[in-house]
Amino acid sequence: MTAEPQHEHAHHGYISDKDRYLARLKRIEGQARGVHRMVDEEAYCIDILTQISAITSALENVALGLLSDHLGHCVVDAAKQGGPEAEAKLKEASDAIARLVKS
């Protein structure tokens, strides 16, 4: 199975921060397990909602960081090349921003 041409890169913009992203995602994963445990132990509703809010905020921060890296690397590189690849990357970024705004 091969990747779609629009996603083939020597590396992605976030690669220099990969370890930091993985650490943040591991913390988020731990928070999600904590919420699961809270529900299982029948914790107070507001405490659970507070933890869910923290997870949501953490995920949004990861998403914004990835978006920034994408714009600064993938989109800039494609814009320098111009043509259909640049248009595709701009549309892809615009669509990603729209999804983030709706969530």
PDB file of C-alpha atoms in Angstrom:
ATOM      1  CA  MET A   1       0.000   0.000   0.000  1.00  0.00           C
ATOM      2  CA  THR A   2       1.493   3.361  -1.014  1.00  0.00           C
ATOM      3  CA  ALA A   3       0.834   6.808   0.364  1.00  0.00           C
ATOM      4  CA  GLU A   4      -1.072   9.348  -1.645  1.00  0.00           C
ATOM      5  CA  PRO A   5       1.308  11.620  -3.587  1.00  0.00           C
ATOM      6  CA  GLN A   6       0.201  14.724  -1.658  1.00  0.00           C
ATOM      7  CA  HIS A   7       1.470  13.146   1.582  1.00  0.00           C
ATOM      8  CA  GLU A   8       4.896  11.960   0.376  1.00  0.00           C
ATOM      9  CA  HIS A   9       7.657  13.945   2.077  1.00  0.00           C
ATOM     10  CA  ALA A  10      11.226  13.373   3.138  1.00  0.00           C
ATOM     11  CA  HIS A  11       9.913  14.452   6.535  1.00  0.00           C
ATOM     12  CA  HIS A  12       7.018  16.383   7.986  1.00  0.00           C
ATOM     13  CA  GLY A  13       7.186  19.815   9.573  1.00  0.00           C
ATOM     14  CA  TYR A  14       6.619  18.472  13.076  1.00  0.00           C
ATOM     15  CA  ILE A  15       9.517  16.002  12.916  1.00  0.00           C
ATOM     16  CA  SER A  16      11.897  18.246  14.858  1.00  0.00           C
ATOM     17  CA  ASP A  17       9.338  18.346  17.703  1.00  0.00           C
ATOM     18  CA  LYS A  18       8.244  14.714  17.386  1.00  0.00           C
ATOM     19  CA  ASP A  19       9.480  13.716  20.862  1.00  0.00           C
ATOM     20  CA  ARG A  20       7.690  16.693  22.422  1.00  0.00           C
ATOM     21  CA  TYR A  21       4.444  15.829  20.608  1.00  0.00           C
ATOM     22  CA  LEU A  22       4.711  12.192  21.655  1.00  0.00           C
ATOM     23  CA  ALA A  23       5.277  13.203  25.289  1.00  0.00           C
ATOM     24  CA  ARG A  24       2.253  15.517  25.204  1.00  0.00           C
ATOM     25  CA  LEU A  25       0.100  12.806  23.638  1.00  0.00           C
ATOM     26  CA  LYS A  26       1.242  10.306  26.244  1.00  0.00           C
ATOM     27  CA  ARG A  27       0.155  12.730  28.998  1.00  0.00           C
ATOM     28  CA  ILE A  28      -3.219  13.185  27.268  1.00  0.00           C
ATOM     29  CA  GLU A  29      -3.582   9.423  27.050  1.00  0.00           C
ATOM     30  CA  GLY A  30      -2.954   9.205  30.791  1.00  0.00           C
ATOM     31  CA  GLN A  31      -5.553  11.907  31.412  1.00  0.00           C
ATOM     32  CA  ALA A  32      -8.098   9.956  29.347  1.00  0.00           C
ATOM     33  CA  ARG A  33      -7.391   6.821  31.373  1.00  0.00           C
ATOM     34  CA  GLY A  34      -7.866   8.948  34.501  1.00  0.00           C
ATOM     35  CA  VAL A  35     -11.300  10.063  33.305  1.00  0.00           C
ATOM     36  CA  HIS A  36     -12.200   6.446  32.607  1.00  0.00           C
ATOM     37  CA  ARG A  37     -11.173   5.560  36.150  1.00  0.00           C
ATOM     38  CA  MET A  38     -13.146   8.518  37.556  1.00  0.00           C
ATOM     39  CA  VAL A  39     -16.314   7.358  35.804  1.00  0.00           C
ATOM     40  CA  ASP A  40     -15.711   3.778  36.915  1.00  0.00           C
ATOM     41  CA  GLU A  41     -15.281   4.982  40.504  1.00  0.00           C
ATOM     42  CA  GLU A  42     -18.347   7.224  40.183  1.00  0.00           C
ATOM     43  CA  ALA A  43     -16.506  10.481  40.835  1.00  0.00           C
ATOM     44  CA  TYR A  44     -18.358  13.791  41.090  1.00  0.00           C
ATOM     45  CA  CYS A  45     -19.700  14.939  37.691  1.00  0.00           C
ATOM     46  CA  ILE A  46     -18.059  18.368  37.793  1.00  0.00           C
ATOM     47  CA  ASP A  47     -14.659  16.827  38.559  1.00  0.00           C
ATOM     48  CA  ILE A  48     -14.998  14.563  35.519  1.00  0.00           C
ATOM     49  CA  LEU A  49     -16.095  17.473  33.332  1.00  0.00           C
ATOM     50  CA  THR A  50     -13.107  19.502  34.543  1.00  0.00           C
ATOM     51  CA  GLN A  51     -10.750  16.720  33.473  1.00  0.00           C
ATOM     52  CA  ILE A  52     -12.480  16.387  30.094  1.00  0.00           C
ATOM     53  CA  SER A  53     -12.068  20.123  29.587  1.00  0.00           C
ATOM     54  CA  ALA A  54      -8.344  19.800  30.350  1.00  0.00           C
ATOM     55  CA  ILE A  55      -7.999  16.952  27.829  1.00  0.00           C
ATOM     56  CA  THR A  56      -9.872  18.934  25.189  1.00  0.00           C
ATOM     57  CA  SER A  57      -7.611  21.940  25.726  1.00  0.00           C
ATOM     58  CA  ALA A  58      -4.488  19.773  25.563  1.00  0.00           C
ATOM     59  CA  LEU A  59      -5.626  18.161  22.298  1.00  0.00           C
ATOM     60  CA  GLU A  60      -6.435  21.561  20.823  1.00  0.00           C
ATOM     61  CA  ASN A  61      -2.917  22.742  21.705  1.00  0.00           C
ATOM     62  CA  VAL A  62      -1.392  19.710  19.981  1.00  0.00           C
ATOM     63  CA  ALA A  63      -3.590  20.329  16.939  1.00  0.00           C
ATOM     64  CA  LEU A  64      -2.618  24.002  16.770  1.00  0.00           C
ATOM     65  CA  GLY A  65       1.063  23.115  17.052  1.00  0.00           C
ATOM     66  CA  LEU A  66       0.778  20.559  14.251  1.00  0.00           C
ATOM     67  CA  LEU A  67      -1.138  23.045  12.123  1.00  0.00           C
ATOM     68  CA  SER A  68       1.520  25.686  12.663  1.00  0.00           C
ATOM     69  CA  ASP A  69       4.249  23.209  11.746  1.00  0.00           C
ATOM     70  CA  HIS A  70       2.285  22.166   8.652  1.00  0.00           C
ATOM     71  CA  LEU A  71       1.837  25.755   7.517  1.00  0.00           C
ATOM     72  CA  GLY A  72       5.471  26.645   8.193  1.00  0.00           C
ATOM     73  CA  HIS A  73       6.887  23.612   6.432  1.00  0.00           C
ATOM     74  CA  CYS A  74       4.604  21.738   4.063  1.00  0.00           C
ATOM     75  CA  VAL A  75       2.526  24.688   2.858  1.00  0.00           C
ATOM     76  CA  VAL A  76       5.508  27.043   2.549  1.00  0.00           C
ATOM     77  CA  ASP A  77       7.484  24.430   0.578  1.00  0.00           C
ATOM     78  CA  ALA A  78       4.538  23.807  -1.749  1.00  0.00           C
ATOM     79  CA  ALA A  79       3.955  27.552  -2.191  1.00  0.00           C
ATOM     80  CA  LYS A  80       7.582  27.987  -3.249  1.00  0.00           C
ATOM     81  CA  GLN A  81       7.071  25.329  -5.929  1.00  0.00           C
ATOM     82  CA  GLY A  82       3.755  26.817  -7.028  1.00  0.00           C
ATOM     83  CA  GLY A  83       1.270  25.142  -9.306  1.00  0.00           C
ATOM     84  CA  PRO A  84      -1.354  22.561  -8.399  1.00  0.00           C
ATOM     85  CA  GLU A  85       0.653  21.239  -5.422  1.00  0.00           C
ATOM     86  CA  ALA A  86       0.578  24.685  -3.806  1.00  0.00           C
ATOM     87  CA  GLU A  87      -3.155  25.030  -4.401  1.00  0.00           C
ATOM     88  CA  ALA A  88      -3.753  21.549  -2.964  1.00  0.00           C
ATOM     89  CA  LYS A  89      -1.721  22.278   0.177  1.00  0.00           C
ATOM     90  CA  LEU A  90      -3.506  25.584   0.747  1.00  0.00           C
ATOM     91  CA  LYS A  91      -6.899  23.886   0.368  1.00  0.00           C
ATOM     92  CA  GLU A  92      -5.813  21.077   2.670  1.00  0.00           C
ATOM     93  CA  ALA A  93      -4.691  23.599   5.332  1.00  0.00           C
ATOM     94  CA  SER A  94      -7.864  25.627   4.947  1.00  0.00           C
ATOM     95  CA  ASP A  95      -9.992  22.496   5.369  1.00  0.00           C
ATOM     96  CA  ALA A  96      -8.004  21.498   8.473  1.00  0.00           C
ATOM     97  CA  ILE A  97      -8.522  24.950   9.980  1.00  0.00           C
ATOM     98  CA  ALA A  98     -12.247  24.731   9.270  1.00  0.00           C
ATOM     99  CA  ARG A  99     -12.425  21.339  11.044  1.00  0.00           C
ATOM    100  CA  LEU A 100     -10.578  22.735  14.058  1.00  0.00           C
ATOM    101  CA  VAL A 101     -12.835  25.781  14.269  1.00  0.00           C
ATOM    102  CA  LYS A 102     -15.954  23.592  14.152  1.00  0.00           C
ATOM    103  CA  SER A 103     -14.762  21.279  16.910  1.00  0.00           C
TER     104      SER A 103
END
